[in-house]
XYZ file of C-alpha atoms in Angstrom:
106
model
C 99.545 124.559 73.765
C 98.349 120.812 72.626
C 98.752 119.318 76.207
C 96.371 121.786 77.703
C 93.673 120.455 75.753
C 94.609 116.566 76.872
C 92.595 114.856 79.033
C 96.244 114.393 81.444
C 96.028 117.693 82.258
C 92.835 117.630 84.093
C 93.644 114.207 86.032
C 95.557 116.354 88.483
C 94.400 118.321 91.057
C 93.168 121.558 91.000
C 91.426 122.095 93.830
C 88.029 121.257 94.671
C 85.778 119.259 92.682
C 83.629 122.068 91.637
C 86.606 123.272 89.587
C 87.478 119.419 88.296
C 84.178 119.364 86.613
C 84.026 123.467 85.343
C 87.998 122.528 83.895
C 86.190 119.096 82.775
C 83.678 121.237 81.134
C 85.171 123.717 78.818
C 87.894 121.291 78.300
C 85.012 119.435 76.619
C 83.463 122.141 74.926
C 87.399 123.383 73.669
C 87.537 120.047 72.088
C 84.193 120.262 70.204
C 85.280 123.549 68.903
C 88.560 122.702 68.052
C 87.616 119.968 65.649
C 84.654 122.328 64.375
C 86.322 125.224 63.761
C 89.961 124.646 63.563
C 92.638 125.778 66.073
C 92.745 129.529 64.691
C 88.912 130.625 64.349
C 87.799 133.701 66.059
C 85.166 131.650 68.605
C 87.565 129.721 70.343
C 89.220 132.784 72.082
C 86.250 133.744 74.273
C 86.694 129.770 75.745
C 90.369 129.984 75.754
C 89.983 132.614 78.073
C 87.192 130.930 80.691
C 89.544 128.009 80.129
C 92.348 129.970 81.430
C 90.683 131.967 84.653
C 89.714 128.256 85.810
C 93.292 127.153 85.683
C 94.360 130.709 87.240
C 91.624 130.493 89.697
C 93.247 126.797 90.625
C 96.736 128.292 91.086
C 97.597 126.915 87.494
C 99.071 130.269 86.265
C 101.449 128.171 83.677
C 98.106 126.688 82.267
C 96.329 129.519 82.386
C 99.260 131.772 80.472
C 99.815 129.560 78.136
C 95.687 129.563 77.144
C 95.429 133.138 76.851
C 98.418 133.921 74.781
C 97.086 131.497 72.679
C 93.993 133.494 73.049
C 95.753 136.537 72.281
C 97.200 135.123 68.814
C 93.669 134.741 67.643
C 92.577 137.584 68.451
C 95.489 139.795 67.169
C 95.225 137.592 63.945
C 91.418 138.331 63.556
C 91.617 142.081 64.467
C 89.641 142.365 67.403
C 90.827 144.707 69.598
C 88.955 145.124 72.630
C 88.927 141.037 73.120
C 92.977 141.439 72.950
C 92.980 144.659 75.377
C 90.685 142.735 78.100
C 92.802 139.581 77.216
C 96.422 141.387 78.371
C 94.231 142.580 81.048
C 93.832 138.813 82.961
C 97.276 138.362 81.607
C 98.889 141.063 83.087
C 96.715 140.344 86.399
C 97.773 136.674 86.910
C 101.539 138.105 86.118
C 101.406 141.100 89.083
C 99.338 137.839 91.365
C 102.845 136.202 90.700
C 104.636 138.880 91.424
C 106.185 139.310 87.833
C 106.001 142.589 87.515
C 108.348 143.216 84.574
C 106.138 140.736 82.486
C 102.884 142.678 83.669
C 104.350 145.750 81.922
C 105.575 143.902 79.145
């Protein structure tokens, strides 16, 4: 999800000015972590989830889903079962809010 890390994704309107500030701050943190740790380091997953939650609150479910799936890939590879369960719960919640129940159950 390179496009989710690039600045152009935040240039779009995602709700309030506060939301834009939050997105910008988390994006900056994510970019720093990627440079320092790489794209598959387990410490990246919580930041991805935080970023996803902000996008979800801003009604950008597709961006949120991509970030959660990225985090899940990292969590599964790092054998982090509790984190995988939490991430799957967040993902299912997003799908349910969109009435995409089949995906929520998958």
